[in-house]
Coordinates of C-alpha atoms in Angstrom, one line a residue:
M1 CA -23.0 -20.9 9.5
V2 CA -22.3 -17.4 10.7
S3 CA -25.5 -15.5 11.6
K4 CA -26.6 -12.0 10.6
R5 CA -27.0 -11.1 14.0
D6 CA -23.8 -12.0 15.5
Y7 CA -21.1 -11.0 12.8
W8 CA -22.6 -9.0 10.1
W9 CA -24.1 -5.1 11.2
R10 CA -23.0 -4.1 15.0
T11 CA -25.8 -4.2 17.2
D12 CA -24.2 -1.7 19.7
A13 CA -24.2 1.5 17.8
M14 CA -26.0 4.4 19.3
T15 CA -27.1 8.3 18.2
W16 CA -26.0 10.8 20.3
R17 CA -27.5 14.0 19.7
A18 CA -26.8 17.9 21.1
H19 CA -28.2 21.2 19.2
D20 CA -27.9 20.6 15.4
W21 CA -24.8 17.9 15.9
S22 CA -25.4 14.0 16.2
I23 CA -22.8 11.2 16.3
E24 CA -23.3 7.5 15.8
V25 CA -20.9 6.0 18.6
R26 CA -20.0 2.6 17.2
G27 CA -17.8 1.1 19.7
D28 CA -14.6 3.3 20.2
E29 CA -15.6 5.3 17.3
L30 CA -17.4 8.5 16.7
A31 CA -18.7 7.8 13.5
E32 CA -20.8 10.0 10.9
I33 CA -20.0 13.4 12.9
R34 CA -23.2 15.4 11.3
Y35 CA -24.4 19.0 11.4
G36 CA -27.9 20.0 10.2
G37 CA -28.2 16.2 8.8
R38 CA -25.0 16.7 6.6
M39 CA -21.8 14.4 7.1
L40 CA -18.6 16.5 8.0
L41 CA -16.7 13.9 9.2
R42 CA -16.7 10.2 8.6
A43 CA -15.3 9.3 12.1
V44 CA -13.2 10.4 14.6
R45 CA -11.0 7.9 17.0
A46 CA -8.2 7.4 19.5
A47 CA -5.8 5.5 17.8
V48 CA -2.4 3.2 19.4
R49 CA -0.5 1.4 17.2
D50 CA 2.8 -0.5 17.8
S51 CA 6.3 -0.4 16.2
G52 CA 4.5 -2.9 13.6
W53 CA 1.8 -1.0 12.8
L54 CA -0.5 -2.9 14.5
T55 CA -3.3 -1.6 16.0
V56 CA -3.4 -2.3 19.7
P57 CA -7.0 -3.4 20.9
V58 CA -9.2 -1.2 22.8
T59 CA -12.2 -1.7 25.4
V60 CA -14.7 1.1 26.0
L61 CA -15.3 0.8 29.4
S62 CA -17.9 3.1 29.9
V63 CA -20.2 5.9 28.0
A64 CA -22.3 8.3 29.8
S65 CA -24.1 11.8 28.1
D66 CA -26.4 14.6 29.0
A67 CA -27.4 17.2 26.7
S68 CA -24.6 18.7 25.8
S69 CA -21.7 16.2 26.4
L70 CA -20.7 12.5 25.8
T71 CA -17.5 11.2 27.5
M72 CA -16.1 7.9 27.1
H73 CA -13.9 5.9 29.2
L74 CA -11.1 3.7 27.2
Q75 CA -9.1 1.2 27.6
H76 CA -6.0 0.4 25.3
D77 CA -4.1 -2.8 26.0
G78 CA -2.2 -5.4 24.2
L79 CA 0.8 -5.9 21.8
G80 CA 3.0 -4.7 25.1
A81 CA 1.0 -1.3 25.6
R82 CA -1.5 -0.4 27.8
L83 CA -3.3 3.3 27.9
D84 CA -6.2 4.0 30.3
S85 CA -8.2 7.3 28.7
T86 CA -11.2 9.6 28.6
L87 CA -12.5 10.6 25.3
R88 CA -14.9 13.8 25.7
V89 CA -17.2 15.4 23.3
A90 CA -18.5 18.5 24.2
A91 CA -20.9 20.4 22.1
Q92 CA -22.1 24.0 21.6
A93 CA -24.7 25.4 18.9
D94 CA -21.9 25.9 16.4
A95 CA -18.7 23.8 17.6
L96 CA -18.1 20.6 18.4
R97 CA -14.9 19.9 20.8
I98 CA -13.5 16.4 21.2
E99 CA -10.4 15.6 23.6
W100 CA -8.6 12.7 24.4
D101 CA -6.7 12.4 27.7
A102 CA -4.7 9.6 28.0
V103 CA -2.1 8.1 30.6
N104 CA 0.2 5.5 29.4
T105 CA 0.7 3.0 31.9
D106 CA 3.9 1.0 30.4
A107 CA 6.4 2.2 28.7
F108 CA 6.3 0.9 25.2
E109 CA 7.5 2.2 21.3
T110 CA 4.9 3.1 19.5
N111 CA 4.7 4.2 15.5
R112 CA 1.4 6.6 16.2
T113 CA -0.6 7.2 19.4
G114 CA -3.3 9.8 19.2
L115 CA -6.4 11.4 17.6
V116 CA -7.4 10.6 14.0
V117 CA -10.0 12.0 12.0
L118 CA -11.9 10.3 9.1
H119 CA -12.8 12.6 6.2
P120 CA -15.4 11.1 3.7
A121 CA -14.2 10.0 0.6
T122 CA -17.1 12.4 -0.9
D123 CA -14.8 15.4 0.0
A124 CA -12.7 14.1 -3.3
G125 CA -11.9 17.4 -5.2
R126 CA -13.3 19.6 -2.3
P127 CA -11.0 23.0 -1.9
A128 CA -9.8 23.3 1.5
V129 CA -7.5 25.7 3.5
V130 CA -4.5 25.0 5.7
V131 CA -3.2 27.0 8.7
H132 CA 0.6 25.7 9.1
P133 CA 2.1 25.4 12.2
D134 CA 4.0 28.9 11.9
G135 CA 0.8 30.6 11.1
S136 CA 1.4 30.9 7.1
S137 CA -1.8 29.7 5.1
E138 CA -2.3 27.9 1.8
A139 CA -5.1 27.1 -0.7
V140 CA -5.2 23.2 -1.0
A141 CA -7.9 20.9 -2.0
F142 CA -8.7 16.9 -1.3
P143 CA -7.2 14.7 -4.1
T144 CA -9.5 13.1 -6.8
V145 CA -7.2 10.6 -8.2
I146 CA -5.7 8.3 -5.1
S147 CA -2.6 10.3 -3.9
P148 CA 0.1 7.9 -3.2
H149 CA 1.7 10.5 -0.7
Q150 CA 0.4 12.9 1.9
P151 CA -1.6 15.3 0.1
I152 CA -1.9 18.2 2.9
V153 CA 0.9 18.3 5.4
G154 CA 1.5 20.6 8.3
I155 CA -2.2 20.8 9.6
R156 CA -3.1 23.2 12.7
K157 CA -6.3 24.3 10.9
L158 CA -8.2 23.1 7.7
R159 CA -10.9 24.7 6.4
V160 CA -13.1 22.5 4.2
D161 CA -14.9 24.6 1.6
D162 CA -17.0 27.1 3.3
D163 CA -18.5 24.6 5.0
F164 CA -16.6 24.0 8.3
A165 CA -13.3 24.2 10.0
L166 CA -11.2 22.2 12.0
K167 CA -8.5 23.2 14.8
F168 CA -6.1 20.9 16.2
A169 CA -4.1 20.8 19.3
G170 CA -1.9 18.7 21.0
G171 CA 0.5 17.5 18.1
V172 CA 1.2 18.5 14.3
F173 CA -1.1 16.8 12.1
E174 CA -1.2 15.8 8.4
M175 CA -3.3 13.7 6.3
E176 CA -3.0 10.9 3.7
D177 CA -5.2 9.2 1.1
Q178 CA -7.0 6.0 2.6
R179 CA -8.5 5.2 -0.5
N180 CA -5.1 3.7 -1.5
W181 CA -6.4 0.6 1.1
T182 CA -10.0 0.7 -0.2
D183 CA -11.0 2.9 2.9
A184 CA -13.7 5.2 2.1
S185 CA -11.8 8.4 3.7
F186 CA -8.9 10.1 3.9
K187 CA -7.3 10.2 7.3
T188 CA -5.7 13.4 9.5
Y189 CA -3.6 12.0 12.1
S190 CA -0.6 13.5 14.2
R191 CA 3.3 13.0 14.1
P192 CA 4.3 13.4 11.0
L193 CA 5.6 10.5 8.9
E194 CA 9.1 12.4 8.6
L195 CA 9.8 12.2 12.1
P196 CA 11.4 9.0 13.3
F197 CA 9.2 6.3 14.2
P198 CA 9.1 3.9 16.6
Y199 CA 9.2 6.5 19.2
P200 CA 8.9 6.0 23.3
L201 CA 6.1 6.6 25.2
D202 CA 7.5 6.3 28.7
A203 CA 5.6 4.9 32.2
G204 CA 3.4 7.6 33.0
E205 CA 3.7 9.8 30.1
R206 CA 0.5 11.5 29.0
V207 CA -0.8 12.3 25.7
R208 CA -3.9 15.1 25.5
Q209 CA -5.3 15.9 21.8
S210 CA -8.3 17.5 20.9
I211 CA -9.6 18.5 17.4
T212 CA -12.3 21.3 17.2
I213 CA -15.2 21.3 14.5
R214 CA -16.5 24.6 14.0
A215 CA -19.6 24.7 11.6
L216 CA -20.0 27.8 8.8
G217 CA -22.5 27.7 6.4
T218 CA -25.0 24.9 4.8
G219 CA -22.5 22.6 2.8
P220 CA -23.7 19.9 0.4
V221 CA -26.7 18.2 1.5
P222 CA -27.1 14.6 0.9
S223 CA -29.4 13.4 -1.7
S224 CA -32.0 10.8 -0.3
D225 CA -32.3 9.3 -4.0
S226 CA -30.4 6.5 -4.4
G227 CA -31.0 5.9 -7.9
A228 CA -31.0 2.5 -10.3
V229 CA -28.5 0.7 -11.6
A230 CA -27.4 1.5 -15.0
L231 CA -25.2 -1.5 -16.7
V232 CA -22.5 0.2 -18.5
A233 CA -20.6 -2.2 -20.8
G234 CA -16.8 -2.8 -19.8
G235 CA -15.9 -5.8 -22.6
T236 CA -15.3 -8.7 -21.8
V237 CA -16.3 -10.7 -18.7
P238 CA -13.1 -11.1 -16.2
S239 CA -12.3 -14.7 -15.3
F240 CA -12.6 -15.5 -11.8
G241 CA -10.4 -17.3 -10.0
V242 CA -9.5 -18.7 -5.8
E243 CA -6.1 -18.9 -3.9
A244 CA -5.0 -22.3 -3.1
S245 CA -5.6 -23.0 0.8
T246 CA -2.6 -22.0 3.1
A247 CA -4.4 -24.4 6.1
P248 CA -2.4 -26.9 7.6
G249 CA -3.3 -30.7 5.6
P250 CA -5.0 -32.7 4.8
V251 CA -7.0 -30.2 2.4
P252 CA -9.6 -31.4 -0.3
V253 CA -9.5 -31.3 -3.8
S254 CA -11.2 -28.2 -5.0
D255 CA -12.9 -27.0 -8.7
A256 CA -13.4 -23.4 -7.3
G257 CA -12.7 -20.6 -9.8
S258 CA -11.3 -20.7 -13.1
F259 CA -7.8 -20.6 -12.1
R260 CA -5.8 -21.0 -8.9
V261 CA -3.5 -18.8 -7.3
V262 CA -0.3 -20.0 -5.6
E263 CA 2.1 -17.7 -3.9
L264 CA 5.2 -19.7 -3.2
N265 CA 8.0 -18.1 -0.4
L266 CA 11.4 -19.7 -2.0
A267 CA 12.4 -18.9 1.4
T268 CA 10.5 -21.2 3.5
P269 CA 10.9 -25.5 3.4
N270 CA 7.5 -26.4 2.1
W271 CA 7.0 -24.3 -1.0
R272 CA 7.1 -27.5 -3.4
A273 CA 4.4 -29.0 -1.4
A274 CA 2.3 -26.0 -1.3
L275 CA 2.7 -26.2 -5.3
E276 CA 2.0 -29.7 -5.4
R277 CA -1.3 -29.2 -3.7
A278 CA -2.3 -26.4 -5.6
A279 CA -1.9 -28.0 -8.9
G280 CA -3.6 -31.0 -7.3
D281 CA -7.0 -29.3 -7.8
G282 CA -6.8 -29.5 -11.3
V283 CA -7.2 -25.9 -12.4
P284 CA -5.2 -23.7 -14.6
L285 CA -2.0 -22.0 -12.5
D286 CA -1.4 -18.5 -11.6
V287 CA 1.9 -18.0 -10.2
R288 CA 3.5 -15.7 -7.5
I289 CA 7.2 -16.2 -6.2
V290 CA 8.5 -14.5 -3.4
T291 CA 12.3 -14.1 -3.7
D292 CA 15.3 -13.2 -1.5
G293 CA 17.0 -12.7 -5.1
S294 CA 19.2 -16.1 -4.6
A295 CA 19.6 -16.9 -8.6
P296 CA 19.8 -20.9 -7.6
V297 CA 16.6 -20.9 -6.1
L298 CA 14.7 -19.2 -7.9
A299 CA 16.0 -21.2 -10.9
E300 CA 15.0 -24.3 -8.7
G301 CA 11.3 -22.9 -7.9
V302 CA 11.0 -22.1 -12.0
R303 CA 11.8 -26.0 -12.6
E304 CA 9.3 -27.1 -10.5
V305 CA 6.5 -24.8 -12.0
A306 CA 7.7 -26.2 -15.4
Q307 CA 6.3 -29.5 -14.7
Y308 CA 3.3 -28.2 -14.0
A309 CA 3.0 -26.3 -17.8
D310 CA 1.1 -28.9 -19.3
A311 CA -1.3 -30.3 -16.7
P312 CA -3.2 -28.7 -14.9
G313 CA -1.6 -25.8 -16.9
V314 CA 0.2 -22.3 -15.8
L315 CA -1.0 -19.3 -17.0
R316 CA 1.5 -16.6 -15.9
M317 CA 4.2 -16.1 -13.3
T318 CA 4.8 -12.8 -10.9
A319 CA 7.9 -12.7 -8.9
F320 CA 7.9 -10.2 -6.0
D321 CA 11.0 -9.3 -3.8
A322 CA 10.5 -10.4 -0.1
T323 CA 11.7 -7.1 1.5
E324 CA 9.5 -4.8 -1.0
H325 CA 7.0 -6.8 -2.3
V326 CA 6.8 -5.7 -5.2
S327 CA 7.9 -6.5 -9.0
D328 CA 11.2 -4.2 -9.9
S329 CA 13.0 -4.8 -13.0
R330 CA 16.0 -6.8 -11.7
V331 CA 13.4 -9.4 -9.9
V332 CA 11.6 -9.6 -13.3
S333 CA 14.5 -9.9 -15.2
A334 CA 15.8 -12.9 -13.2
L335 CA 12.5 -14.6 -13.1
R336 CA 12.9 -14.3 -16.9
A337 CA 16.2 -15.8 -16.6
A338 CA 15.1 -18.8 -14.5
M339 CA 12.3 -19.5 -17.0
A340 CA 14.9 -19.1 -20.3
A341 CA 17.0 -21.8 -18.5
S342 CA 13.8 -24.2 -17.8
G343 CA 12.4 -23.9 -21.4
L344 CA 9.3 -21.8 -19.9
S345 CA 7.4 -19.5 -21.8
L346 CA 4.7 -17.5 -20.3
P347 CA 3.5 -14.3 -19.7
V348 CA 5.1 -12.6 -16.6
L349 CA 3.8 -10.0 -14.8
A350 CA 4.8 -7.4 -11.9
G351 CA 3.3 -5.3 -9.5
A352 CA 2.2 -5.5 -5.5
R353 CA 1.8 -8.5 -3.7
S354 CA 0.3 -6.3 -0.5
H355 CA -2.1 -3.3 -1.2
F356 CA -3.0 -1.1 -4.2
T357 CA -0.9 1.4 -1.8
E358 CA 2.5 0.1 -3.1
L359 CA 1.6 0.0 -6.8
N360 CA 0.5 3.8 -6.4
R361 CA 3.6 4.7 -4.4
E362 CA 6.1 2.2 -6.4
Q363 CA 5.0 3.0 -10.0
A364 CA 8.7 3.9 -11.0
R365 CA 10.5 1.1 -9.6
I366 CA 7.8 -1.6 -11.0
A367 CA 9.0 -3.2 -14.2
R368 CA 6.9 -2.4 -17.1
D369 CA 8.4 -4.6 -19.9
V370 CA 5.7 -7.4 -18.7
D371 CA 2.4 -8.9 -19.8
G372 CA 0.5 -7.7 -17.2
I373 CA 0.5 -6.1 -13.8
V374 CA -0.9 -7.5 -10.6
V375 CA -2.3 -5.7 -7.6
N376 CA -4.1 -7.0 -4.2
T377 CA -6.0 -5.5 -1.9
T378 CA -8.2 -5.8 1.4
P379 CA -10.8 -4.1 2.7
L380 CA -10.3 -4.6 6.3
F381 CA -6.7 -2.7 7.0
H382 CA -7.5 -0.1 9.2
T383 CA -10.6 -1.3 10.9
L384 CA -13.2 -4.1 11.2
D385 CA -16.3 -2.9 11.0
T386 CA -18.9 -4.4 8.7
E387 CA -19.2 -0.8 7.4
Q388 CA -15.8 0.0 6.3
L389 CA -16.6 -3.5 4.5
V390 CA -19.6 -2.3 2.5
E391 CA -17.9 1.2 1.9
A392 CA -14.9 -0.4 0.7
L393 CA -16.8 -1.8 -2.3
A394 CA -16.9 2.0 -4.2
M395 CA -13.0 2.3 -3.4
Q396 CA -12.4 -1.3 -5.2
R397 CA -14.1 0.4 -8.2
L398 CA -12.1 3.6 -7.9
I399 CA -8.8 1.5 -7.5
A400 CA -9.6 -0.9 -10.2
E401 CA -9.6 2.2 -12.6
Q402 CA -6.7 3.7 -11.8
A403 CA -4.9 0.1 -11.7
V404 CA -5.8 0.0 -15.4
S405 CA -4.8 3.5 -15.9
I406 CA -0.9 3.1 -14.3
A407 CA -1.1 -0.4 -16.6
G408 CA -1.0 1.6 -19.2
G409 CA -2.5 -0.7 -21.5
L410 CA -1.3 -3.8 -20.0
P411 CA -3.9 -6.2 -18.7
V412 CA -4.6 -5.8 -14.6
H413 CA -4.9 -9.0 -12.5
I414 CA -6.6 -8.2 -9.4
G415 CA -6.3 -10.6 -6.0
P416 CA -6.1 -12.7 -4.4
V417 CA -8.6 -10.4 -2.1
S418 CA -9.1 -11.0 1.5
L419 CA -11.2 -10.1 4.2
R420 CA -8.1 -9.3 6.4
P421 CA -4.5 -8.7 5.1
R422 CA -3.0 -12.1 4.2
F423 CA 0.3 -10.6 5.6
N424 CA 1.8 -7.3 7.5
N425 CA 3.9 -5.9 4.6
V426 CA 5.3 -3.1 6.9
A427 CA 6.1 -5.6 10.0
T428 CA 9.3 -4.2 11.1
T429 CA 10.4 -7.7 12.6
P430 CA 10.2 -11.1 10.8
E431 CA 7.1 -12.7 10.5
P432 CA 6.5 -16.4 11.7
A433 CA 7.1 -18.9 8.6
P434 CA 6.5 -22.7 8.6
R435 CA 9.7 -24.7 9.8
R436 CA 8.5 -28.1 8.2
T437 CA 8.7 -29.5 4.3
D438 CA 5.2 -30.4 4.6
L439 CA 2.3 -28.6 4.8
S440 CA 0.8 -30.1 8.2
E441 CA 1.7 -26.8 9.7
G442 CA 0.2 -24.9 6.7
Y443 CA 2.0 -22.2 4.7
G444 CA 1.7 -18.2 4.1
A445 CA -1.4 -16.5 5.3
E446 CA -1.7 -19.6 7.9
F447 CA 0.9 -17.7 9.2
T448 CA 0.9 -14.5 8.7
G449 CA -2.6 -13.6 7.9
A450 CA -5.8 -13.0 10.1
V451 CA -8.9 -15.1 10.2
D452 CA -12.5 -13.0 10.1
A453 CA -15.4 -14.4 11.9
R454 CA -17.5 -13.0 8.7
Q455 CA -15.9 -15.6 6.1
G456 CA -19.0 -18.1 6.1
A457 CA -21.3 -15.0 6.6
P458 CA -24.6 -15.4 4.2
E459 CA -24.2 -11.6 3.3
L460 CA -20.5 -12.5 2.4
G461 CA -21.7 -13.8 -0.8
A462 CA -23.3 -10.5 -1.6
W463 CA -20.3 -8.9 -0.6
V464 CA -18.2 -10.9 -3.8
I465 CA -21.1 -10.4 -6.6
A466 CA -20.6 -6.6 -5.3
S467 CA -16.8 -6.9 -5.3
A468 CA -16.5 -8.6 -8.6
A469 CA -19.1 -5.8 -10.0
A470 CA -17.1 -3.1 -8.8
F471 CA -13.5 -4.7 -10.0
A472 CA -14.8 -5.3 -13.4
V473 CA -13.9 -2.5 -15.3
P474 CA -12.4 -2.4 -18.9
G475 CA -8.8 -3.7 -18.4
V476 CA -9.1 -5.9 -15.3
A477 CA -8.6 -9.6 -16.6
S478 CA -8.9 -11.5 -13.8
V479 CA -10.2 -11.0 -10.1
S480 CA -9.4 -13.5 -7.5
W481 CA -10.7 -13.7 -3.5
F482 CA -10.0 -15.7 -0.9
E483 CA -8.7 -19.6 -0.6
T484 CA -10.3 -23.0 -1.3
W485 CA -10.5 -24.1 2.1
G486 CA -10.0 -23.7 5.3
P487 CA -10.4 -20.6 8.1
R488 CA -10.3 -18.0 4.9
G489 CA -12.1 -20.3 2.4
L490 CA -14.8 -20.8 0.4
A491 CA -15.2 -23.9 2.6
S492 CA -14.3 -25.4 5.7
A493 CA -15.0 -28.4 7.7
D494 CA -18.4 -27.0 8.6
G495 CA -19.3 -27.2 4.7
R496 CA -19.4 -24.9 1.9
T497 CA -19.8 -21.1 2.5
P498 CA -22.4 -18.5 0.9
A499 CA -19.2 -16.7 -0.8
A500 CA -18.5 -20.1 -2.8
D501 CA -22.1 -20.1 -4.2
A502 CA -21.4 -16.4 -5.1
V503 CA -18.1 -17.5 -7.3
D504 CA -19.4 -20.2 -9.0
A505 CA -22.1 -17.7 -10.4
L506 CA -19.3 -15.4 -11.6
V507 CA -17.7 -18.4 -13.1
S508 CA -20.8 -19.1 -15.3
L509 CA -20.7 -15.4 -16.5
A510 CA -17.5 -16.3 -18.7
G511 CA -17.2 -15.8 -22.2
G512 CA -19.7 -12.8 -22.4
T513 CA -19.7 -9.3 -22.9
L514 CA -19.3 -7.6 -19.7
L515 CA -21.7 -5.0 -18.1
S516 CA -21.8 -3.9 -14.3
G517 CA -22.8 -0.9 -12.4
M518 CA -24.1 0.5 -9.0
T519 CA -26.7 2.5 -7.3
A520 CA -25.9 6.1 -6.1
D521 CA -25.5 5.3 -2.9
G522 CA -23.4 2.0 -3.7
L523 CA -25.3 -0.5 -1.4
V524 CA -26.8 -2.5 -4.7
W525 CA -24.4 -3.7 -7.6
A526 CA -24.9 -5.6 -10.6
I527 CA -22.7 -7.6 -13.1
S528 CA -23.7 -9.3 -16.4
S529 CA -23.0 -11.2 -18.9
R530 CA -24.1 -10.7 -22.5
T531 CA -24.2 -13.3 -25.2
D532 CA -26.3 -14.4 -27.9
A533 CA -28.4 -16.4 -25.8
G534 CA -29.5 -13.4 -23.7
V535 CA -28.1 -11.6 -20.4
T536 CA -27.4 -12.8 -17.2
V537 CA -27.4 -10.2 -14.2
L538 CA -26.3 -11.0 -10.6
V539 CA -27.5 -8.3 -8.6
A540 CA -26.5 -7.6 -5.0
N541 CA -27.8 -5.6 -1.9
L542 CA -25.6 -4.5 0.9
D543 CA -28.0 -2.2 2.3
R544 CA -29.4 -3.2 5.9
E545 CA -33.0 -3.6 4.2
E546 CA -34.9 -5.1 1.1
R547 CA -34.3 -2.8 -2.1
R548 CA -36.2 -2.5 -5.0
V549 CA -34.0 -1.3 -7.8
E550 CA -34.2 -0.5 -11.4
V551 CA -31.8 -2.6 -13.4
D552 CA -31.2 -0.9 -16.9
G553 CA -32.7 -3.1 -19.7
I554 CA -33.9 -5.8 -17.1
G555 CA -36.5 -3.9 -15.6
E556 CA -37.5 -4.1 -11.3
V557 CA -35.2 -6.4 -9.4
T558 CA -36.2 -7.2 -5.6
V559 CA -33.2 -8.1 -3.5
D560 CA -33.4 -8.8 0.3
T561 CA -31.2 -7.4 2.5
G562 CA -27.6 -9.0 2.7
A563 CA -28.5 -11.2 -0.7
W564 CA -27.9 -11.5 -4.0
V565 CA -30.1 -12.5 -7.1
R566 CA -29.4 -14.1 -10.5
V567 CA -32.2 -12.9 -13.2
Q568 CA -32.0 -14.0 -17.2
H569 CA -33.4 -11.5 -19.7

């Protein structure tokens, strides 16, 4: 079992203060940059991405500070890259300058190398003025609805409200809405995406960039009142499922969840074995097919699925293009033709198998003459910190609401959610794949996904309860998480995980009227099912300390840090 101390909250963070400025140093990240106690920026860090958008690992070699400066020596090393750099912070009474000076050791190709700024998601809707490279200025605003594309481009300077101003040097910057990936931030970065990438960094090449933050006024002061949990009715409790294990066999039979998601990549040799193993769990199947467009192979895949239509049953089917990872009209039509040829009549879904980002950006391409919309997400796409894992919960609520809006009345199916991506949807080279027809090597995410040490953490049970509460909005028909067994699973050779108990508790809510809510700080979440027999409420606390909260209609509930409780009323 994973301990809280080792794998959940980091223990190496330190707070640096100078004048009215403060920064929480989290490894290589300058986090929660505050002036006068109010947060101006969520974080600043130096990022190096390879040609496949993978993040080059970074090591903090040393940290030194005095009354007005902070200096970090960094080394980015891996994926063919190596950069030695210095990240310096210098504070004045009303200004903070952050400078990165890096020397590249080995020639490599990169999609992005430079400083990135994360603006807090609470900036949504705030007015700003951008100064472009040609000196012209423009009134803009941080988007309220999650923006599918860059909301602000050509940034040299950015004045946010009358609160503070940013000045960028060493490149042209632009902004993207990271809420697409459930990051609680907007990201300003350099090298606009309209320029070609990857681009070369030569051996010995130097990269120098700086950001100057100047405080201007007395912006919004954060509220200290976290509030109570107001339970809001949201239709019927969604169904809760789990993805079939992609781990190498043998894998034990599992009854986790009320349905089983199984993704079959028809270009791999062991998709039949994957389907057979998923069906062996004895719970209804949610079948996702990844196709390269071959009609005969797709027809064969559907014929295999049809064998399980009666037992354990097939709830619905979705087909995704193997390259684009979305369901366009061509793919959906091909799936329907294959189903008709097999005499299979089931709900057909369309959507994105990677992230909400693709659903948001490809709305015009995704088929709408379907029976539902499917979308996936992962909380740890850009960074692996537990802070990000927790902050993602409020963003999950946001993407659920926006997915329902995009669906336009069609039911939305979310998942399977995994801690880290199940595959790299922006990979520029072919990803690894199984070569055998059996499951001795595993399949799917076993080859293309990452494993996270927090999969078995005690706190992950509370996170799953909170995630269910976040996704449970009117219009969401189902939510699924993780796998049944293995390194990304609810169980492994080490036994059941706390997340497995959380999924069981969620399944027990089936059939009731949904109520859900959270505290104002987004750290305590509740999901409830109301039936004629009464109300069952699951309350999860993701805070670093015990919380006593007033739950609407239930009364005061005490929940330990990183835990969840069940309350009957």
